[in-house]
Coordinates of N, CA and C in Angstrom, one line a residue:
Chain V
S1 N 61.0 84.0 113.0 CA 61.8 82.7 112.8 C 61.7 82.4 111.3
Q2 N 62.6 81.6 110.7 CA 62.7 81.2 109.4 C 61.5 80.3 109.2
Q3 N 60.8 80.5 108.2 CA 59.8 79.5 107.8 C 60.2 78.3 107.0
G4 N 61.0 78.7 105.9 CA 61.3 77.5 105.0 C 62.7 77.1 105.1
E5 N 62.8 75.7 104.8 CA 64.2 75.1 104.8 C 64.4 74.6 103.5
E6 N 65.4 74.8 102.8 CA 65.6 74.3 101.5 C 66.8 73.2 101.4
D7 N 66.5 72.3 100.4 CA 67.5 71.1 100.4 C 67.7 70.8 98.9
P8 N 68.7 70.6 98.5 CA 70.0 70.6 99.1 C 70.4 72.2 99.3
Q9 N 71.4 72.5 100.0 CA 71.9 73.7 100.1 C 72.7 74.1 98.9
A10 N 73.4 73.1 98.1 CA 74.0 73.3 96.9 C 74.0 72.2 96.0
L11 N 73.9 72.5 94.7 CA 73.5 71.4 93.8 C 74.5 71.6 92.5
S12 N 75.3 70.9 92.1 CA 76.0 70.9 90.9 C 75.9 69.8 90.0
I13 N 75.5 70.2 88.7 CA 75.1 69.3 87.7 C 75.7 69.7 86.3
Q14 N 75.5 68.8 85.3 CA 76.0 69.1 84.0 C 74.9 69.7 83.2
E15 N 75.1 70.5 82.2 CA 74.1 71.1 81.3 C 73.5 69.8 80.7
G16 N 72.2 70.0 80.6 CA 71.2 69.1 80.0 C 70.6 68.1 81.2
E17 N 71.3 68.1 82.3 CA 70.6 67.3 83.4 C 69.4 68.1 84.0
N18 N 68.6 67.4 84.8 CA 67.6 68.0 85.5 C 68.0 68.5 86.9
A19 N 67.4 69.4 87.4 CA 67.8 69.8 88.7 C 66.5 69.9 89.6
T20 N 66.7 69.3 90.8 CA 65.4 69.3 91.8 C 65.7 69.9 93.0
M21 N 65.0 70.9 93.5 CA 65.2 71.5 94.7 C 64.0 71.4 95.5
N22 N 64.1 71.2 96.9 CA 63.1 71.0 97.7 C 62.9 72.1 98.8
C23 N 61.7 72.4 99.2 CA 61.5 73.4 100.2 C 60.4 72.9 101.2
S24 N 60.7 73.0 102.6 CA 59.7 72.7 103.5 C 59.4 73.9 104.4
Y25 N 58.2 74.0 104.9 CA 57.7 75.0 105.6 C 57.0 74.6 106.9
K26 N 56.6 75.4 107.7 CA 56.0 75.0 109.0 C 54.6 75.4 109.3
T27 N 54.2 76.5 108.8 CA 52.8 76.9 109.1 C 51.9 76.8 107.8
S28 N 50.6 77.0 107.9 CA 49.7 77.0 106.9 C 50.0 78.3 106.0
I29 N 49.8 78.0 104.7 CA 50.2 79.1 103.7 C 49.0 79.5 102.8
N30 N 49.1 80.7 102.3 CA 48.2 81.2 101.1 C 48.7 80.7 99.8
N31 N 50.0 81.1 99.7 CA 50.7 80.5 98.4 C 52.3 80.3 98.7
L32 N 52.8 79.7 97.8 CA 54.4 79.6 97.9 C 54.8 80.0 96.5
Q33 N 56.0 80.7 96.7 CA 56.6 81.2 95.4 C 58.1 80.9 95.3
W34 N 58.6 80.6 94.1 CA 59.9 80.4 93.8 C 60.6 81.7 93.1
Y35 N 61.9 82.0 93.6 CA 62.5 83.1 93.0 C 63.8 82.6 92.7
R36 N 64.5 83.3 91.7 CA 65.9 83.1 91.4 C 66.8 84.4 91.6
Q37 N 68.0 84.1 92.1 CA 68.8 85.2 92.2 C 70.2 85.0 91.7
N38 N 70.5 85.7 90.6 CA 71.7 85.7 90.0 C 72.8 86.5 90.8
S39 N 74.0 86.1 90.8 CA 75.1 86.8 91.6 C 75.1 88.2 91.4
G40 N 74.9 89.0 92.5 CA 74.9 90.4 92.5 C 73.7 91.2 91.9
R41 N 72.7 90.4 91.8 CA 71.4 90.9 91.3 C 70.2 90.8 92.2
G42 N 69.1 91.3 91.9 CA 67.9 91.1 92.7 C 67.2 89.8 92.4
L43 N 66.2 89.5 93.2 CA 65.5 88.2 93.0 C 64.4 88.5 91.9
V44 N 64.2 87.4 91.1 CA 63.4 87.4 90.0 C 62.3 86.3 90.3
H45 N 61.2 86.7 90.2 CA 60.0 85.7 90.4 C 59.9 84.7 89.4
L46 N 59.8 83.4 89.7 CA 59.6 82.4 88.7 C 58.2 81.8 88.7
I47 N 57.7 81.3 89.7 CA 56.4 80.7 89.8 C 55.6 80.9 91.2
L48 N 54.4 81.1 91.1 CA 53.5 81.2 92.2 C 52.7 80.2 92.3
I49 N 52.6 79.3 93.4 CA 51.6 78.2 93.5 C 50.6 78.4 94.6
R50 N 49.4 78.3 94.5 CA 48.5 78.5 95.6 C 48.2 77.3 96.4
S51 N 47.8 77.5 97.6 CA 47.6 76.4 98.5 C 46.6 75.3 98.0
N52 N 45.8 75.7 97.0 CA 44.8 74.7 96.5 C 45.3 74.0 95.2
E53 N 46.4 74.4 94.9 CA 47.0 73.8 93.8 C 48.1 72.8 94.1
R54 N 48.2 71.9 93.2 CA 49.2 70.8 93.4 C 50.4 70.8 92.5
E55 N 50.2 71.4 91.3 CA 51.3 71.4 90.5 C 51.2 72.6 89.4
K56 N 52.3 73.1 89.1 CA 52.4 74.2 88.1 C 53.5 74.1 87.1
H57 N 53.4 74.5 85.9 CA 54.4 74.5 85.0 C 54.7 75.8 84.3
S58 N 55.9 76.0 84.0 CA 56.1 77.3 83.3 C 57.5 77.1 82.4
G59 N 57.3 76.8 81.2 CA 58.5 76.4 80.4 C 59.3 75.2 80.8
R60 N 60.4 75.2 81.3 CA 61.2 74.2 81.7 C 61.1 74.1 83.2
L61 N 60.2 74.8 83.9 CA 60.0 74.7 85.2 C 58.8 74.0 85.7
R62 N 58.9 73.1 86.7 CA 57.8 72.4 87.2 C 57.8 72.5 88.7
V63 N 56.8 73.0 89.3 CA 56.6 73.1 90.7 C 55.5 72.2 91.3
T64 N 55.7 71.5 92.5 CA 54.7 70.8 93.0 C 54.5 71.3 94.5
L65 N 53.4 71.2 95.0 CA 53.1 71.5 96.4 C 52.3 70.4 97.1
D66 N 52.8 70.1 98.2 CA 52.1 69.1 99.1 C 51.8 69.6 100.4
T67 N 50.7 70.1 100.6 CA 50.3 70.9 101.8 C 50.1 69.9 103.0
S68 N 49.9 68.8 102.8 CA 49.9 67.7 103.8 C 51.3 67.5 104.4
K69 N 52.3 67.6 103.7 CA 53.7 67.5 104.1 C 54.4 68.7 104.2
K70 N 53.7 70.0 103.9 CA 54.1 71.2 103.9 C 55.5 71.2 103.3
S71 N 55.4 70.9 102.0 CA 56.7 70.8 101.2 C 56.4 71.3 99.8
S72 N 57.4 71.7 99.1 CA 57.3 71.9 97.6 C 58.6 71.6 97.0
S73 N 58.4 71.4 95.7 CA 59.7 71.1 95.0 C 59.7 71.9 93.6
L74 N 60.9 72.3 93.3 CA 61.0 72.9 92.0 C 62.0 72.0 91.1
L75 N 61.5 71.7 90.0 CA 62.3 71.0 89.0 C 62.6 71.8 87.7
I76 N 63.8 71.8 87.4 CA 64.3 72.5 86.2 C 64.8 71.4 85.2
T77 N 64.1 71.3 84.1 CA 64.5 70.2 83.1 C 65.6 70.8 82.1
A78 N 66.3 69.9 81.7 CA 67.2 70.3 80.5 C 68.0 71.5 81.0
S79 N 68.7 71.6 81.9 CA 69.4 72.7 82.5 C 70.3 73.2 81.7
R80 N 70.5 74.6 81.7 CA 71.7 75.2 80.9 C 72.5 76.0 81.9
A81 N 73.7 76.4 81.4 CA 74.6 77.0 82.2 C 74.1 78.5 82.7
A82 N 73.0 79.1 82.0 CA 72.5 80.3 82.4 C 71.5 80.0 83.6
D83 N 71.3 78.8 83.9 CA 70.3 78.5 85.1 C 71.2 78.6 86.5
T84 N 72.5 78.8 86.3 CA 73.3 78.9 87.5 C 72.9 80.1 88.2
A85 N 72.5 79.9 89.4 CA 71.9 81.0 90.3 C 71.6 80.4 91.7
S86 N 71.1 81.2 92.6 CA 70.5 80.8 93.8 C 69.1 80.8 93.8
Y87 N 68.3 79.8 94.2 CA 66.9 79.5 94.2 C 66.4 79.7 95.5
F88 N 65.3 80.4 95.7 CA 64.6 80.6 97.0 C 63.1 80.3 96.9
C89 N 62.6 79.5 97.9 CA 61.2 79.5 98.0 C 60.7 80.5 99.0
A90 N 59.5 81.0 98.9 CA 59.0 81.9 99.8 C 57.6 81.6 100.1
T91 N 57.1 81.7 101.3 CA 55.8 81.4 101.6 C 55.1 82.7 102.1
L92 N 53.8 82.8 101.6 CA 52.9 83.7 102.3 C 51.8 83.1 103.2
A93 N 51.9 83.4 104.5 CA 51.2 82.7 105.4 C 49.6 82.9 105.1
G94 N 48.8 82.0 105.7 CA 47.4 82.2 105.5 C 46.9 83.3 106.2
G95 N 45.6 83.8 106.0 CA 45.1 84.9 106.8 C 45.7 86.3 106.3
T96 N 45.6 87.2 107.2 CA 46.0 88.6 106.9 C 47.6 88.6 107.0
S97 N 48.3 88.7 105.9 CA 49.8 88.8 106.1 C 50.4 89.8 105.2
Y98 N 49.6 90.6 104.6 CA 49.9 91.8 103.9 C 51.3 91.6 103.1
G99 N 51.4 90.6 102.4 CA 52.6 90.4 101.4 C 53.9 90.0 102.3
K100 N 53.7 89.6 103.4 CA 55.0 89.3 104.4 C 55.4 87.9 103.9
L101 N 56.3 87.9 102.9 CA 56.8 86.6 102.3 C 58.0 86.2 103.4
T102 N 58.0 84.8 103.7 CA 59.1 84.4 104.5 C 60.0 83.4 103.6
F103 N 61.2 83.8 103.5 CA 62.1 83.1 102.6 C 62.8 81.9 103.2
G104 N 63.2 80.9 102.4 CA 64.1 79.8 102.9 C 65.5 80.4 102.6
Q105 N 66.5 79.5 103.0 CA 67.9 79.8 102.8 C 68.4 79.7 101.5
G106 N 67.7 79.2 100.6 CA 68.1 79.1 99.3 C 68.9 77.8 98.9
T107 N 68.9 77.5 97.6 CA 69.8 76.5 97.0 C 70.7 77.0 95.9
I108 N 71.9 76.8 96.1 CA 72.8 77.3 95.1 C 73.0 76.4 94.1
L109 N 72.6 76.6 92.8 CA 72.7 75.7 91.7 C 73.8 76.1 90.8
T110 N 74.7 75.1 90.4 CA 75.8 75.4 89.4 C 75.5 74.4 88.3
V111 N 75.4 75.0 87.1 CA 75.3 74.1 85.9 C 76.5 74.2 85.1
H112 N 77.3 73.1 85.0 CA 78.6 73.2 84.2 C 78.3 72.9 82.8
P113 N 78.9 73.8 81.8 CA 78.8 73.5 80.4 C 79.4 72.2 79.9
Chain L
D1 N 63.7 99.5 80.3 CA 63.4 100.4 81.5 C 63.5 99.6 82.7
T2 N 64.3 100.1 83.7 CA 64.2 99.5 85.0 C 62.9 99.4 85.8
A3 N 62.5 98.4 86.2 CA 61.1 98.4 87.0 C 61.3 98.9 88.4
V4 N 62.3 98.3 89.2 CA 62.4 98.8 90.5 C 63.9 99.2 90.5
S5 N 64.2 100.5 90.8 CA 65.6 100.8 90.8 C 65.9 101.4 92.2
Q6 N 67.1 101.2 92.6 CA 67.6 101.5 94.0 C 69.0 102.3 93.7
T7 N 69.1 103.3 94.6 CA 70.2 104.1 94.6 C 70.7 104.4 96.1
P8 N 72.0 104.2 96.4 CA 73.0 103.9 95.5 C 73.1 102.3 95.4
K9 N 74.1 101.8 94.5 CA 74.2 100.4 94.4 C 75.2 99.9 95.5
Y10 N 76.2 100.8 95.8 CA 77.2 100.4 96.9 C 77.2 101.7 97.8
L11 N 77.3 101.4 99.1 CA 77.4 102.4 100.0 C 78.4 101.9 101.2
V12 N 79.5 102.6 101.2 CA 80.6 102.3 102.1 C 80.7 103.5 103.0
T13 N 80.6 103.3 104.4 CA 80.6 104.4 105.3 C 81.2 103.9 106.7
Q14 N 81.4 104.9 107.5 CA 81.8 104.7 108.8 C 80.7 104.4 109.7
M15 N 81.2 103.7 110.8 CA 80.2 103.4 112.0 C 79.7 104.8 112.6
G16 N 78.4 104.8 112.9 CA 78.0 106.0 113.5 C 77.3 107.1 112.6
N17 N 77.6 106.9 111.3 CA 77.0 107.9 110.2 C 75.6 107.5 109.9
D18 N 75.0 108.5 109.4 CA 73.5 108.3 109.0 C 73.6 108.3 107.4
K19 N 72.7 107.2 106.9 CA 72.6 107.2 105.4 C 71.3 106.9 105.0
S20 N 71.0 107.2 103.7 CA 69.7 106.9 103.0 C 69.8 106.0 101.9
I21 N 68.9 105.3 101.6 CA 68.8 104.5 100.3 C 67.5 104.7 99.7
K22 N 67.6 105.0 98.4 CA 66.2 105.4 97.7 C 65.8 104.2 96.8
C23 N 64.5 104.2 96.6 CA 63.9 103.2 95.8 C 62.7 103.7 95.0
E24 N 62.7 103.4 93.7 CA 61.5 103.9 92.9 C 61.1 102.8 92.0
Q25 N 59.8 102.7 91.8 CA 59.2 101.7 90.9 C 58.5 102.3 89.8
N26 N 58.5 101.8 88.6 CA 57.6 102.4 87.6 C 56.6 101.3 87.0
L27 N 56.1 100.4 88.0 CA 55.3 99.4 87.5 C 53.8 99.7 87.9
G28 N 53.7 100.8 88.5 CA 52.3 101.2 88.8 C 51.8 100.4 90.1
H29 N 52.7 99.7 90.8 CA 52.3 99.0 92.0 C 51.9 100.0 93.2
D30 N 51.2 99.3 94.0 CA 50.7 100.2 95.2 C 51.3 99.6 96.5
T31 N 52.1 98.6 96.5 CA 52.8 98.1 97.7 C 54.2 98.1 97.4
M32 N 55.1 98.4 98.4 CA 56.5 98.4 98.2 C 57.1 97.9 99.7
Y33 N 58.2 97.2 99.5 CA 58.9 96.6 100.6 C 60.3 96.8 100.8
W34 N 61.0 96.8 101.9 CA 62.3 96.7 102.2 C 62.7 95.3 102.8
Y35 N 63.7 94.7 102.3 CA 64.2 93.4 102.8 C 65.7 93.6 103.1
K36 N 66.2 92.7 103.9 CA 67.7 92.8 104.3 C 68.1 91.2 104.1
Q37 N 69.2 91.3 103.3 CA 69.9 90.0 103.0 C 71.1 89.8 103.7
D38 N 71.5 89.0 104.6 CA 72.7 88.9 105.3 C 73.8 88.1 104.6
S39 N 74.9 88.0 105.1 CA 76.0 87.3 104.3 C 75.9 86.0 104.1
K40 N 74.9 85.3 104.7 CA 74.6 83.9 104.5 C 73.4 83.8 103.4
K41 N 73.1 84.9 102.8 CA 72.0 85.1 101.8 C 70.5 85.0 102.3
F42 N 70.4 85.0 103.8 CA 69.1 84.9 104.3 C 68.4 86.2 104.1
L43 N 67.3 86.1 103.5 CA 66.4 87.3 103.2 C 65.3 87.5 104.2
K44 N 65.2 88.7 104.8 CA 64.2 88.9 105.9 C 63.4 90.3 105.5
I45 N 62.2 90.3 105.6 CA 61.4 91.5 105.4 C 61.7 92.5 106.6
M46 N 61.7 93.7 106.2 CA 61.9 94.7 107.2 C 60.6 95.6 107.4
F47 N 60.1 96.1 106.2 CA 59.0 97.0 106.3 C 58.2 96.9 104.9
S48 N 56.9 97.2 105.0 CA 56.0 97.4 103.8 C 55.1 98.4 103.8
Y49 N 55.0 99.2 102.6 CA 54.0 100.3 102.6 C 53.0 99.9 101.5
N50 N 51.8 100.1 101.8 CA 50.5 100.0 100.9 C 49.9 101.5 100.6
N51 N 50.1 101.9 99.4 CA 49.6 103.4 99.2 C 49.9 104.3 100.3
K52 N 51.2 104.4 100.5 CA 52.0 105.3 101.4 C 51.7 105.0 102.9
E53 N 51.0 103.9 103.2 CA 50.7 103.6 104.5 C 51.5 102.4 105.0
L54 N 52.3 102.5 106.1 CA 53.0 101.3 106.7 C 52.1 100.3 107.2
I55 N 52.3 99.0 106.6 CA 51.6 97.9 106.9 C 52.3 96.8 107.5
I56 N 53.6 96.8 107.3 CA 54.5 95.7 108.0 C 55.7 96.4 108.6
N57 N 55.8 96.3 109.8 CA 57.1 96.9 110.5 C 57.6 95.7 111.4
E58 N 58.7 95.0 110.9 CA 59.0 94.0 111.7 C 59.9 94.3 112.7
T59 N 60.5 93.5 113.7 CA 61.2 94.0 114.7 C 62.6 94.4 114.3
V60 N 62.5 95.7 113.9 CA 63.8 96.3 113.3 C 64.2 97.5 114.2
P61 N 65.5 97.7 114.6 CA 65.9 98.7 115.4 C 65.3 100.1 115.0
N62 N 64.9 100.9 115.7 CA 64.1 102.1 115.4 C 65.2 103.1 114.8
R63 N 66.5 102.7 114.6 CA 67.5 103.4 113.8 C 67.1 103.5 112.4
F64 N 66.3 102.5 112.0 CA 65.8 102.3 110.6 C 64.4 103.0 110.5
S65 N 64.3 103.9 109.5 CA 63.1 104.6 109.4 C 62.8 104.7 107.9
P66 N 61.6 104.1 107.5 CA 61.2 104.1 106.1 C 60.5 105.4 105.9
K67 N 60.5 105.8 104.5 CA 59.6 106.9 104.1 C 59.0 106.8 102.9
S68 N 57.7 107.0 102.7 CA 57.1 106.7 101.4 C 56.4 108.0 100.9
P69 N 57.1 108.9 100.2 CA 56.5 110.2 99.8 C 55.4 110.0 98.8
D70 N 55.3 108.9 98.0 CA 54.2 108.6 97.2 C 54.3 107.2 96.8
K71 N 53.3 106.6 96.1 CA 53.2 105.1 95.8 C 54.5 104.5 95.1
A72 N 55.0 105.5 94.3 CA 56.2 105.0 93.5 C 57.5 105.1 94.1
H73 N 57.6 105.6 95.4 CA 58.9 105.8 96.1 C 58.9 105.2 97.5
L74 N 59.9 104.6 98.0 CA 60.0 104.2 99.3 C 61.5 104.2 99.6
N75 N 61.8 105.1 100.6 CA 63.2 105.3 101.0 C 63.5 104.7 102.4
L76 N 64.7 104.5 102.5 CA 65.1 103.9 103.9 C 66.3 104.7 104.5
H77 N 66.0 105.3 105.6 CA 67.1 106.1 106.4 C 67.6 105.3 107.6
I78 N 68.8 105.3 107.6 CA 69.5 104.5 108.8 C 70.3 105.6 109.5
N79 N 69.9 105.5 110.8 CA 70.8 106.4 111.8 C 71.8 105.6 112.5
S80 N 72.9 106.3 112.8 CA 73.9 105.7 113.6 C 74.3 104.2 113.3
L81 N 74.8 104.2 112.1 CA 75.1 102.9 111.5 C 76.0 102.0 112.4
E82 N 75.8 100.7 112.4 CA 76.5 99.9 113.4 C 77.1 98.8 112.4
L83 N 78.1 98.1 112.8 CA 78.8 97.0 111.9 C 77.8 96.0 111.5
G84 N 77.0 95.7 112.4 CA 75.9 94.6 112.0 C 74.8 95.0 111.0
D85 N 74.9 96.3 110.6 CA 74.0 96.8 109.7 C 74.6 96.4 108.1
S86 N 75.9 96.0 108.1 CA 76.4 95.6 106.8 C 75.5 94.5 106.2
A87 N 75.0 94.6 105.0 CA 74.2 93.7 104.3 C 73.9 94.2 103.1
V88 N 73.0 93.5 102.3 CA 72.5 94.0 101.1 C 71.0 94.2 101.4
Y89 N 70.6 95.3 101.0 CA 69.2 95.8 101.3 C 68.4 95.9 99.8
F90 N 67.4 95.2 99.8 CA 66.5 95.0 98.5 C 65.2 95.7 98.8
C91 N 64.9 96.5 97.7 CA 63.6 97.1 97.6 C 62.9 96.2 96.7
A92 N 61.4 96.1 96.9 CA 60.6 95.2 96.0 C 59.3 96.0 96.0
S93 N 58.3 95.6 95.1 CA 57.0 96.2 94.9 C 56.2 94.9 94.4
S94 N 54.9 95.2 94.6 CA 53.9 94.2 94.2 C 52.6 94.9 93.9
S95 N 51.6 94.4 93.1 CA 50.4 95.1 92.8 C 49.4 94.9 93.9
S96 N 49.6 94.2 95.0 CA 48.6 94.1 96.0 C 49.2 93.7 97.3
T97 N 48.6 93.6 98.3 CA 49.2 93.3 99.6 C 49.3 91.8 99.8
G98 N 50.0 91.3 98.9 CA 50.6 90.0 99.3 C 50.4 88.8 98.3
D99 N 49.2 88.9 97.6 CA 48.9 87.6 96.8 C 49.5 87.6 95.4
Q100 N 50.4 88.5 95.1 CA 51.1 88.7 93.8 C 52.5 88.5 93.9
P101 N 53.3 88.1 92.9 CA 54.7 88.1 92.9 C 55.3 89.6 93.2
Q102 N 56.4 89.4 93.8 CA 57.0 90.8 94.0 C 58.2 90.9 93.1
H103 N 58.6 92.2 92.8 CA 59.5 92.5 91.8 C 60.6 93.3 92.6
F104 N 61.8 92.7 92.5 CA 63.0 93.2 93.4 C 63.9 94.2 92.5
G105 N 64.4 95.1 93.3 CA 65.6 95.8 92.6 C 66.7 95.1 92.7
D106 N 67.9 95.6 92.3 CA 69.1 94.9 92.3 C 69.9 95.0 93.6
G107 N 69.5 95.8 94.6 CA 70.0 95.9 95.9 C 71.0 96.9 96.2
T108 N 71.1 97.3 97.4 CA 72.2 98.2 97.9 C 73.1 97.5 98.8
R109 N 74.4 97.4 98.5 CA 75.3 96.7 99.4 C 75.8 97.8 100.2
L110 N 75.6 97.5 101.5 CA 76.0 98.5 102.6 C 77.2 97.9 103.3
S111 N 78.3 98.6 103.4 CA 79.5 98.1 104.0 C 79.8 99.1 105.3
I112 N 79.9 98.6 106.3 CA 80.2 99.6 107.5 C 81.7 99.4 108.0
L113 N 82.4 100.4 107.9 CA 83.9 100.3 108.3 C 84.1 100.5 109.8

């Protein structure tokens, strides 16, 4: 069954604005990862946040994790047209899960120049 | 240099045929994966190999058979193709059995006529 649900399903903003995407999951996790997928391409890893971490930054990206609410958010600041892509969260379950990532359905982000 | 490469990029074939997709990674990783992405962009893991040993085998029809001749290669053979097999198939690799980011190829778009 699908682990994560992402919200919103689609987001349309102007260049320079911030974009926030949310992810909820159901079971306990080892870590949560965010990936980007450009049209016709494979997924590219953005950030990994472990279950004992609450916030991580990478350049213009900020990820938060609230394990009590089983939710995470990805903030992209000062967005650019090149940020236009689908964004997926993926969870690695706690315990022995052998790299079995469970993906959400993704948020389609469109950044208008 | 391409880190995870899949061939072919596109595969168009008739129902009932048998086809193979090849994947190679030059990252020195010891774990490789196959994912299926459906028309709604939902991504689901199918198989995973660690050091040529099968460690994840999801509920996939036995018409799908992965083979890993060595740590750098993971192929997917599909027998008796059905219309429902139409999807994009992604190969990925990581440096451990789950706690690390995964690196994806650009996918093989399989269309069944």
